[in-house]
C-alpha cells in the first residue's frame, strides 16, 4: 500500500529536478542560438583589408592545434604509441577548431569546446595523467571570456557555474585554484562588456545632445528672425499711429489720444521684444539686413544652377502676398533642401514645385540619384547654413505645418513642406468687406 506513494514522490522529485536543470540550461540554449551583442567591427584595426581580430583567432587556433597535438604525441611516444595519431589529431581539432566560431557565435564555440574537452578526458588521463589538455583549457577559457563579454548575466553565470563544476569535479584537490582560474576570464569579460556598454551609452548621449543642440540652435535662429519681422511691424504701427492725427484737419482729442496710446503701446511692446529676444543675437548677427522671402525664388534657383545643378521650377496657383514669417520660412526651407541636394546627390537633377493654395503654401523639392558620387559638393552647397531636416521641420512646425522627407523609388530624395498661411496673419491686400465700405471694423480687425 505504501509503495505507490513513495514511487510517486520519487517521480515528482525527478521531474522537479529535471525542470530545474532545464531552466538552468535555458540561457545556454539561448546562447547557442544567438550571437550575443555584436561588436563594432567597423572600428577594429585592419591591415591589407584583413580584420586583425579574426586573423588573431586563426593564428591562435592553429597554434593551439599544433601545441595540443604535440603534447599528445609526445606523451603517446613515451607510452609506445598506444593511440593512433589520427585519434589524437581529431581530439585536438575538436577542442581548438571551435575558436574559429568565437567571433560570430561565441555561445556555440564555448559549448563545442566544453563537449570536446569532456570527450577527451579518458585519453588525457591515460597520456597526460590530467583530465584536460592544456590547449583545450586555453581554448575553453578564451571562449568563456567571449561569452562573458558578449552575453547578459544569466548566460555568463550559467557558463561560469558549469566550468567551475567540471573543474572541481575532475580536480577536487585543487578546487580553490580552479575557482580562481575559471573566474579570471569571466571577470575580464564582464569588465570589457561594462566598458563597451558605457561607451555605447556615451555615444548615444552625445548623438542625442548633438540633435538637441541642433534643434536649439535652429530655434534660436528662428527666434532672431522672428524678432526682426515682429520688430519691423511694431515699428510700422508706431510710425502710423504717430502720423495718423496729422492726416486729418483738427482731429478730435479722443482720436489723437487713442493714436497716442496705440503708439505708446507699440513702442512699449517693441522695447519689451528687444529686451527679451535681443539677447539671442550675437556680435556677428546683422542688425539691419532685410530678411529674405519667397519673392527671391529666382535667386535661390540661379545660385543652385551656378553650382552645376539642373533645376526646373514649377509654380502653380495664383501667387499671393505671403506673411513675412511664412515667406521667410519658405525661403529657408527651399534653400536648405537645395543645399542638401547639392551635398548628397552631386550631379542630380532637381525639381522645385511651389503651389499656392487657398489656406496653405506647398513646397516640394525632389532630386534624383546623384550621377557624380565621387565629386566634391559644390561650394554653393555650403550656403544653406542650417541644420538639414531638423531645421526645416522646426520651421514648418513653428507655422503649424508639416514637413515630409523621404527617399523616392528611383533612389532620389523628396522634401515636401506644407505651410499654412491664411490663418496665421493677414494678407498683404485684405479682401474687401461690406463693413469696411460702411466704415465699420471687420471681423479680422476686431
Short mmCIF file of C-alpha atoms in Angstrom, two decimals:
data_model
loop_
_atom_site.label_atom_id
_atom_site.label_comp_id
_atom_site.label_asym_id
_atom_site.label_seq_id
_atom_site.Cartn_x
_atom_site.Cartn_y
_atom_site.Cartn_z
CA UNK A 1 0.00 0.00 0.00
CA UNK A 2 2.86 2.41 0.74
CA UNK A 3 4.92 1.56 -2.34
CA UNK A 4 2.89 3.62 -4.80
CA UNK A 5 3.04 6.91 -2.88
CA UNK A 6 6.80 6.51 -2.43
CA UNK A 7 7.23 5.90 -6.13
CA UNK A 8 5.07 8.92 -6.94
CA UNK A 9 7.14 11.12 -4.62
CA UNK A 10 10.35 9.94 -6.24
CA UNK A 11 8.96 10.59 -9.73
CA UNK A 12 7.82 14.05 -8.60
CA UNK A 13 11.27 14.86 -7.28
CA UNK A 14 12.85 13.66 -10.51
CA UNK A 15 10.52 15.80 -12.60
CA UNK A 16 11.17 18.80 -10.37
CA UNK A 17 14.91 18.24 -10.60
CA UNK A 18 14.68 17.85 -14.37
CA UNK A 19 12.70 21.07 -14.70
CA UNK A 20 15.28 22.91 -12.61
CA UNK A 21 18.05 21.57 -14.83
CA UNK A 22 16.16 22.64 -17.94
CA UNK A 23 15.61 26.11 -16.51
CA UNK A 24 19.32 26.34 -15.68
CA UNK A 25 20.27 25.21 -19.18
CA UNK A 26 17.76 27.55 -20.82
CA UNK A 27 20.19 30.50 -21.01
CA UNK A 28 22.81 28.23 -22.56
CA UNK A 29 20.37 27.17 -25.24
CA UNK A 30 19.73 30.82 -26.00
CA UNK A 31 23.49 31.43 -26.14
CA UNK A 32 23.93 28.62 -28.66
CA UNK A 33 21.18 30.01 -30.91
CA UNK A 34 22.21 33.68 -30.76
CA UNK A 35 25.40 35.66 -31.27
CA UNK A 36 25.02 37.96 -28.27
CA UNK A 37 25.82 41.65 -28.55
CA UNK A 38 27.76 42.00 -31.80
CA UNK A 39 30.94 44.06 -31.54
CA UNK A 40 31.53 47.16 -33.62
CA UNK A 41 33.60 45.56 -36.34
CA UNK A 42 33.95 48.85 -38.24
CA UNK A 43 36.28 50.16 -35.53
CA UNK A 44 38.57 47.15 -35.49
CA UNK A 45 42.15 47.50 -36.71
CA UNK A 46 42.75 46.25 -40.23
CA UNK A 47 45.80 45.53 -42.31
CA UNK A 48 45.52 44.99 -46.07
CA UNK A 49 41.75 44.68 -45.67
CA UNK A 50 42.02 41.85 -43.11
CA UNK A 51 40.34 42.05 -39.71
CA UNK A 52 43.19 41.64 -37.22
CA UNK A 53 40.90 40.12 -34.57
CA UNK A 54 39.81 37.37 -36.95
CA UNK A 55 43.43 36.90 -38.03
CA UNK A 56 44.45 36.54 -34.38
CA UNK A 57 41.78 33.87 -33.82
CA UNK A 58 43.04 31.92 -36.84
CA UNK A 59 46.67 32.11 -35.70
CA UNK A 60 45.74 31.17 -32.13
CA UNK A 61 43.65 28.21 -33.34
CA UNK A 62 46.45 26.85 -35.50
CA UNK A 63 48.98 27.40 -32.70
CA UNK A 64 46.84 25.58 -30.12
CA UNK A 65 46.14 22.81 -32.63
CA UNK A 66 49.86 22.27 -33.17
CA UNK A 67 50.76 22.61 -29.48
CA UNK A 68 47.95 20.30 -28.35
CA UNK A 69 48.78 17.63 -30.89
CA UNK A 70 52.46 17.89 -29.98
CA UNK A 71 51.65 17.44 -26.28
CA UNK A 72 49.50 14.40 -27.03
CA UNK A 73 52.05 12.93 -29.45
CA UNK A 74 54.99 13.36 -27.07
CA UNK A 75 53.15 11.53 -24.29
CA UNK A 76 51.95 8.89 -26.76
CA UNK A 77 55.54 8.18 -27.86
CA UNK A 78 56.56 7.58 -24.26
CA UNK A 79 53.79 5.01 -23.92
CA UNK A 80 54.77 3.22 -27.09
CA UNK A 81 52.18 4.63 -29.50
CA UNK A 82 49.15 3.49 -27.54
CA UNK A 83 46.77 5.71 -29.56
CA UNK A 84 46.75 6.28 -33.35
CA UNK A 85 47.95 9.69 -34.48
CA UNK A 86 44.68 10.33 -36.26
CA UNK A 87 42.73 9.93 -32.98
CA UNK A 88 44.98 12.41 -31.18
CA UNK A 89 44.76 14.92 -34.04
CA UNK A 90 40.98 14.54 -34.18
CA UNK A 91 40.55 15.15 -30.44
CA UNK A 92 42.86 18.15 -30.54
CA UNK A 93 40.95 19.60 -33.51
CA UNK A 94 37.65 19.13 -31.67
CA UNK A 95 38.96 21.24 -28.77
CA UNK A 96 40.64 24.01 -30.76
CA UNK A 97 38.78 24.50 -34.06
CA UNK A 98 35.64 25.93 -32.33
CA UNK A 99 37.76 29.04 -31.74
CA UNK A 100 37.11 29.91 -35.37
CA UNK A 101 33.43 30.42 -34.41
CA UNK A 102 34.24 32.56 -31.38
CA UNK A 103 33.74 35.94 -33.06
CA UNK A 104 30.46 35.11 -34.81
CA UNK A 105 28.86 32.58 -32.43
CA UNK A 106 30.67 32.64 -29.07
CA UNK A 107 27.98 30.62 -27.27
CA UNK A 108 28.20 27.81 -29.82
CA UNK A 109 32.01 27.89 -29.75
CA UNK A 110 32.05 27.62 -25.94
CA UNK A 111 29.56 24.73 -25.96
CA UNK A 112 31.53 22.75 -28.56
CA UNK A 113 34.76 23.32 -26.62
CA UNK A 114 33.21 22.07 -23.37
CA UNK A 115 31.82 18.94 -25.05
CA UNK A 116 35.11 18.19 -26.82
CA UNK A 117 37.06 18.57 -23.55
CA UNK A 118 34.70 16.08 -21.91
CA UNK A 119 35.17 13.66 -24.82
CA UNK A 120 38.95 13.76 -24.43
CA UNK A 121 39.07 13.22 -20.65
CA UNK A 122 39.87 9.50 -20.95
CA UNK A 123 42.70 9.97 -23.43
CA UNK A 124 44.12 12.90 -21.46
CA UNK A 125 44.16 10.86 -18.27
CA UNK A 126 45.93 7.95 -19.97
CA UNK A 127 48.57 10.05 -21.70
CA UNK A 128 48.96 13.20 -19.58
CA UNK A 129 47.71 11.99 -16.18
CA UNK A 130 45.49 15.08 -16.19
CA UNK A 131 41.80 15.42 -17.07
CA UNK A 132 42.24 18.07 -19.74
CA UNK A 133 44.67 19.01 -22.49
CA UNK A 134 46.38 22.36 -21.90
CA UNK A 135 45.43 23.64 -25.36
CA UNK A 136 41.80 22.69 -24.71
CA UNK A 137 41.78 24.59 -21.41
CA UNK A 138 43.19 27.70 -23.10
CA UNK A 139 40.55 27.49 -25.85
CA UNK A 140 37.82 26.96 -23.25
CA UNK A 141 38.87 29.98 -21.18
CA UNK A 142 39.12 32.16 -24.29
CA UNK A 143 35.58 31.19 -25.32
CA UNK A 144 34.35 31.70 -21.74
CA UNK A 145 35.82 35.22 -21.76
CA UNK A 146 33.97 35.97 -25.00
CA UNK A 147 30.70 34.63 -23.56
CA UNK A 148 31.08 36.95 -20.55
CA UNK A 149 31.88 39.88 -22.83
CA UNK A 150 29.01 39.34 -25.27
CA UNK A 151 26.07 37.89 -23.32
CA UNK A 152 23.96 39.02 -20.39
CA UNK A 153 24.34 37.96 -16.76
CA UNK A 154 22.22 34.73 -16.76
CA UNK A 155 24.20 33.22 -19.66
CA UNK A 156 27.52 34.30 -18.16
CA UNK A 157 26.58 32.89 -14.76
CA UNK A 158 25.50 29.57 -16.28
CA UNK A 159 28.76 29.23 -18.20
CA UNK A 160 30.83 30.11 -15.13
CA UNK A 161 28.96 27.60 -12.94
CA UNK A 162 29.34 24.78 -15.48
CA UNK A 163 33.08 25.36 -15.92
CA UNK A 164 33.54 25.64 -12.15
CA UNK A 165 31.58 22.43 -11.56
CA UNK A 166 33.52 20.49 -14.19
CA UNK A 167 36.87 21.72 -12.91
CA UNK A 168 36.00 20.97 -9.29
CA UNK A 169 34.68 17.51 -10.23
CA UNK A 170 37.84 16.46 -12.07
CA UNK A 171 40.29 18.31 -9.79
CA UNK A 172 38.69 18.25 -6.34
CA UNK A 173 42.05 18.63 -4.61
CA UNK A 174 42.60 21.99 -6.38
CA UNK A 175 39.11 23.44 -6.07
CA UNK A 176 40.37 26.87 -4.96
CA UNK A 177 42.81 27.15 -7.85
CA UNK A 178 40.13 26.01 -10.28
CA UNK A 179 37.73 28.68 -8.95
CA UNK A 180 40.36 31.38 -9.40
CA UNK A 181 41.28 30.27 -12.92
CA UNK A 182 37.66 29.97 -14.05
CA UNK A 183 36.71 33.33 -12.52
CA UNK A 184 39.52 35.31 -14.15
CA UNK A 185 38.24 35.19 -17.80
CA UNK A 186 34.68 35.74 -16.58
CA UNK A 187 35.60 38.87 -14.62
CA UNK A 188 37.68 40.16 -17.52
CA UNK A 189 34.80 39.63 -19.95
CA UNK A 190 32.31 41.32 -17.61
CA UNK A 191 34.64 44.30 -17.31
CA UNK A 192 35.03 44.55 -21.08
CA UNK A 193 31.26 44.32 -21.59
CA UNK A 194 30.61 47.02 -18.97
CA UNK A 195 33.11 49.35 -20.59
CA UNK A 196 31.67 48.71 -24.05
CA UNK A 197 28.13 49.39 -22.83
CA UNK A 198 29.31 52.58 -21.15
CA UNK A 199 30.93 53.70 -24.40
CA UNK A 200 27.78 52.93 -26.36
CA UNK A 201 25.68 54.92 -23.89
CA UNK A 202 28.15 57.78 -24.12
CA UNK A 203 27.95 57.76 -27.92
CA UNK A 204 24.14 57.68 -27.81
CA UNK A 205 24.05 60.54 -25.34
CA UNK A 206 26.47 62.52 -27.47
CA UNK A 207 24.33 61.96 -30.56
CA UNK A 208 21.20 62.89 -28.63
CA UNK A 209 22.87 66.05 -27.33
CA UNK A 210 24.02 66.95 -30.84
CA UNK A 211 20.45 66.62 -32.13
CA UNK A 212 19.09 68.65 -29.22
CA UNK A 213 21.73 71.31 -29.77
CA UNK A 214 20.86 71.43 -33.48
CA UNK A 215 17.20 71.93 -32.58
CA UNK A 216 18.02 74.65 -30.04
CA UNK A 217 20.34 76.46 -32.44
CA UNK A 218 17.73 76.37 -35.18
CA UNK A 219 15.06 77.62 -32.80
CA UNK A 220 17.40 80.39 -31.72
CA UNK A 221 17.93 81.36 -35.33
CA UNK A 222 14.18 81.30 -35.97
CA UNK A 223 13.60 83.43 -32.87
CA UNK A 224 16.11 86.02 -34.09
CA UNK A 225 14.47 86.17 -37.49
CA UNK A 226 11.01 86.45 -35.93
CA UNK A 227 12.36 89.23 -33.75
CA UNK A 228 13.29 91.14 -36.90
CA UNK A 229 9.91 90.51 -38.51
CA UNK A 230 7.81 91.46 -35.48
CA UNK A 231 10.02 94.43 -34.62
CA UNK A 232 9.56 95.75 -38.15
CA UNK A 233 5.76 95.54 -37.94
CA UNK A 234 5.70 97.09 -34.46
CA UNK A 235 7.81 99.97 -35.71
CA UNK A 236 5.43 100.49 -38.64
CA UNK A 237 2.46 100.52 -36.25
CA UNK A 238 4.14 103.13 -34.07
CA UNK A 239 5.01 105.33 -37.04
CA UNK A 240 1.47 105.16 -38.49
CA UNK A 241 -0.07 105.85 -35.10
CA UNK A 242 2.11 108.93 -34.70
CA UNK A 243 1.40 110.23 -38.19
CA UNK A 244 -2.34 109.47 -38.32
CA UNK A 245 -3.57 112.58 -36.39
CA UNK A 246 -1.71 114.84 -38.82
CA UNK A 247 -3.62 113.43 -41.80
CA UNK A 248 -6.91 114.91 -40.54
CA UNK A 249 -7.54 118.57 -40.01
CA UNK A 250 -8.49 119.34 -36.41
CA UNK A 251 -8.75 115.74 -35.20
CA UNK A 252 -10.83 115.15 -32.10
CA UNK A 253 -8.87 115.00 -28.87
CA UNK A 254 -10.18 111.49 -28.18
CA UNK A 255 -8.88 110.30 -31.55
CA UNK A 256 -5.47 111.87 -31.02
CA UNK A 257 -5.31 110.37 -27.54
CA UNK A 258 -6.22 106.93 -28.89
CA UNK A 259 -3.47 107.11 -31.53
CA UNK A 260 -1.04 108.27 -28.85
CA UNK A 261 -1.97 105.26 -26.73
CA UNK A 262 -1.52 102.97 -29.72
CA UNK A 263 1.90 104.46 -30.42
CA UNK A 264 2.87 104.21 -26.76
CA UNK A 265 1.77 100.57 -26.56
CA UNK A 266 3.60 99.72 -29.78
CA UNK A 267 6.82 101.33 -28.55
CA UNK A 268 6.48 99.63 -25.19
CA UNK A 269 5.91 96.25 -26.86
CA UNK A 270 8.86 96.89 -29.17
CA UNK A 271 11.07 97.69 -26.18
CA UNK A 272 10.00 94.52 -24.37
CA UNK A 273 10.51 92.46 -27.51
CA UNK A 274 14.02 93.80 -27.97
CA UNK A 275 14.80 93.28 -24.31
CA UNK A 276 13.64 89.66 -24.27
CA UNK A 277 14.64 88.45 -27.72
CA UNK A 278 17.55 90.78 -28.34
CA UNK A 279 19.75 88.68 -26.06
CA UNK A 280 19.62 85.94 -28.69
CA UNK A 281 21.74 87.99 -31.01
CA UNK A 282 25.47 87.53 -31.30
CA UNK A 283 28.10 90.06 -32.16
CA UNK A 284 28.11 88.89 -35.78
CA UNK A 285 24.35 88.98 -36.34
CA UNK A 286 23.31 91.52 -38.99
CA UNK A 287 21.10 94.16 -37.41
CA UNK A 288 19.74 95.98 -40.42
CA UNK A 289 19.82 93.49 -43.31
CA UNK A 290 16.27 92.75 -44.59
CA UNK A 291 15.19 89.15 -44.20
CA UNK A 292 14.79 87.23 -47.48
CA UNK A 293 11.50 85.83 -48.68
CA UNK A 294 9.94 83.60 -51.32
CA UNK A 295 9.99 86.52 -53.76
CA UNK A 296 13.70 85.69 -54.13
CA UNK A 297 12.93 82.22 -55.51
CA UNK A 298 14.72 83.02 -58.76
CA UNK A 299 17.87 83.92 -56.83
CA UNK A 300 17.87 80.57 -54.99
CA UNK A 301 17.40 78.63 -58.23
CA UNK A 302 20.07 80.69 -60.01
CA UNK A 303 22.51 80.03 -57.16
CA UNK A 304 21.87 76.29 -57.42
CA UNK A 305 22.31 76.35 -61.19
CA UNK A 306 25.59 78.20 -60.78
CA UNK A 307 26.69 75.26 -58.62
CA UNK A 308 26.18 72.89 -61.55
CA UNK A 309 22.71 71.58 -60.66
CA UNK A 310 19.95 71.23 -63.22
CA UNK A 311 16.91 72.81 -61.57
CA UNK A 312 13.40 73.05 -63.01
CA UNK A 313 10.82 75.23 -61.30
CA UNK A 314 7.05 74.88 -61.35
CA UNK A 315 4.71 77.44 -59.75
CA UNK A 316 1.03 76.56 -59.55
CA UNK A 317 -1.88 78.53 -58.20
CA UNK A 318 -2.25 82.28 -58.04
CA UNK A 319 0.80 83.81 -56.33
CA UNK A 320 -0.36 85.94 -53.43
CA UNK A 321 1.46 88.16 -50.95
CA UNK A 322 2.57 85.99 -48.03
CA UNK A 323 3.05 86.96 -44.40
CA UNK A 324 6.69 87.76 -43.83
CA UNK A 325 7.20 84.84 -41.41
CA UNK A 326 5.75 82.33 -43.90
CA UNK A 327 7.73 83.80 -46.77
CA UNK A 328 10.96 83.70 -44.74
CA UNK A 329 10.39 80.09 -43.65
CA UNK A 330 9.59 79.05 -47.22
CA UNK A 331 12.81 80.68 -48.42
CA UNK A 332 14.90 78.92 -45.76
CA UNK A 333 13.31 75.53 -46.43
CA UNK A 334 13.92 75.79 -50.17
CA UNK A 335 17.46 76.99 -49.55
CA UNK A 336 18.22 74.09 -47.22
CA UNK A 337 16.56 71.49 -49.46
CA UNK A 338 18.57 72.61 -52.50
CA UNK A 339 21.72 72.71 -50.40
CA UNK A 340 21.15 69.13 -49.24
CA UNK A 341 20.53 68.01 -52.82
CA UNK A 342 23.85 69.52 -53.91
CA UNK A 343 25.69 68.00 -50.94
CA UNK A 344 24.30 64.47 -51.01
CA UNK A 345 23.43 63.98 -54.69
CA UNK A 346 26.00 65.84 -56.82
CA UNK A 347 25.06 65.99 -60.46
CA UNK A 348 21.41 65.06 -59.85
CA UNK A 349 18.55 66.94 -61.47
CA UNK A 350 16.25 68.78 -59.06
CA UNK A 351 12.58 69.67 -59.46
CA UNK A 352 11.21 72.54 -57.37
CA UNK A 353 7.47 72.95 -57.04
CA UNK A 354 5.67 75.87 -55.38
CA UNK A 355 1.90 75.59 -55.04
CA UNK A 356 -0.24 78.45 -53.70
CA UNK A 357 -3.38 77.05 -52.13
CA UNK A 358 -6.32 78.78 -50.52
CA UNK A 359 -5.06 78.22 -47.00
CA UNK A 360 -1.53 76.88 -47.32
CA UNK A 361 1.63 77.08 -49.34
CA UNK A 362 3.11 73.76 -50.51
CA UNK A 363 6.78 73.39 -51.35
CA UNK A 364 8.24 70.27 -52.95
CA UNK A 365 11.89 69.66 -53.81
CA UNK A 366 12.69 66.33 -55.50
CA UNK A 367 16.17 65.30 -56.58
CA UNK A 368 17.15 62.18 -58.48
CA UNK A 369 20.07 59.91 -57.63
CA UNK A 370 23.45 61.59 -57.84
CA UNK A 371 25.23 61.00 -61.13
CA UNK A 372 28.64 62.04 -59.76
CA UNK A 373 29.12 60.21 -56.46
CA UNK A 374 32.85 60.84 -56.33
CA UNK A 375 32.60 64.59 -56.92
CA UNK A 376 33.07 67.04 -54.10
CA UNK A 377 30.00 69.11 -53.15
CA UNK A 378 29.75 72.48 -54.82
CA UNK A 379 30.84 75.50 -52.75
CA UNK A 380 27.38 76.90 -53.31
CA UNK A 381 26.01 73.98 -51.30
CA UNK A 382 27.53 75.43 -48.16
CA UNK A 383 25.26 78.45 -48.40
CA UNK A 384 22.37 76.68 -46.68
CA UNK A 385 23.87 77.15 -43.26
CA UNK A 386 21.07 75.35 -41.45
CA UNK A 387 20.76 72.00 -39.71
CA UNK A 388 19.20 69.98 -42.51
CA UNK A 389 15.94 68.20 -41.82
CA UNK A 390 15.95 69.32 -38.18
CA UNK A 391 15.81 72.99 -39.12
CA UNK A 392 13.25 72.51 -41.88
CA UNK A 393 10.94 70.57 -39.57
CA UNK A 394 11.27 73.24 -36.87
CA UNK A 395 10.31 75.97 -39.31
CA UNK A 396 7.30 74.04 -40.60
CA UNK A 397 6.17 73.17 -37.07
CA UNK A 398 6.52 76.81 -36.00
CA UNK A 399 3.83 77.76 -38.53
CA UNK A 400 1.59 74.81 -37.65
CA UNK A 401 2.52 72.97 -40.83
CA UNK A 402 4.32 69.75 -41.54
CA UNK A 403 7.33 68.53 -43.47
CA UNK A 404 7.82 65.08 -45.00
CA UNK A 405 11.26 63.96 -46.15
CA UNK A 406 11.59 60.51 -47.70
CA UNK A 407 13.56 58.66 -50.39
CA UNK A 408 11.98 58.17 -53.79
CA UNK A 409 11.68 54.80 -55.59
CA UNK A 410 14.35 55.77 -58.13
CA UNK A 411 16.98 56.37 -55.44
CA UNK A 412 16.48 60.11 -55.06
CA UNK A 413 15.01 62.15 -52.23
CA UNK A 414 11.88 64.27 -51.83
CA UNK A 415 11.12 67.06 -49.35
CA UNK A 416 7.52 68.26 -49.11
CA UNK A 417 6.54 71.13 -46.80
CA UNK A 418 3.05 72.42 -46.17
CA UNK A 419 2.95 75.88 -44.59
CA UNK A 420 -0.46 77.27 -43.51
CA UNK A 421 -0.65 80.99 -44.15
CA UNK A 422 -4.23 82.18 -44.48
CA UNK A 423 -4.91 81.84 -40.73
CA UNK A 424 -1.51 82.92 -39.40
CA UNK A 425 -1.51 86.54 -40.48
CA UNK A 426 -3.42 88.89 -42.73
CA UNK A 427 -2.53 89.03 -46.39
CA UNK A 428 -0.79 91.95 -47.97
CA UNK A 429 -4.06 93.09 -49.60
CA UNK A 430 -7.03 92.30 -47.34
CA UNK A 431 -10.25 91.28 -49.06
CA UNK A 432 -12.95 93.86 -49.39
CA UNK A 433 -15.68 93.65 -46.79
CA UNK A 434 -19.07 95.39 -46.61
CA UNK A 435 -18.31 96.54 -43.10
CA UNK A 436 -15.16 98.28 -44.38
CA UNK A 437 -17.17 100.14 -47.03
CA UNK A 438 -19.52 101.31 -44.28
CA UNK A 439 -16.58 102.44 -42.19
CA UNK A 440 -17.12 99.78 -39.50
CA UNK A 441 -14.44 97.35 -38.30
CA UNK A 442 -14.07 93.98 -39.96
CA UNK A 443 -14.03 90.71 -38.02
CA UNK A 444 -10.26 90.38 -38.54
CA UNK A 445 -9.62 93.86 -37.16
CA UNK A 446 -11.73 93.32 -34.05
#
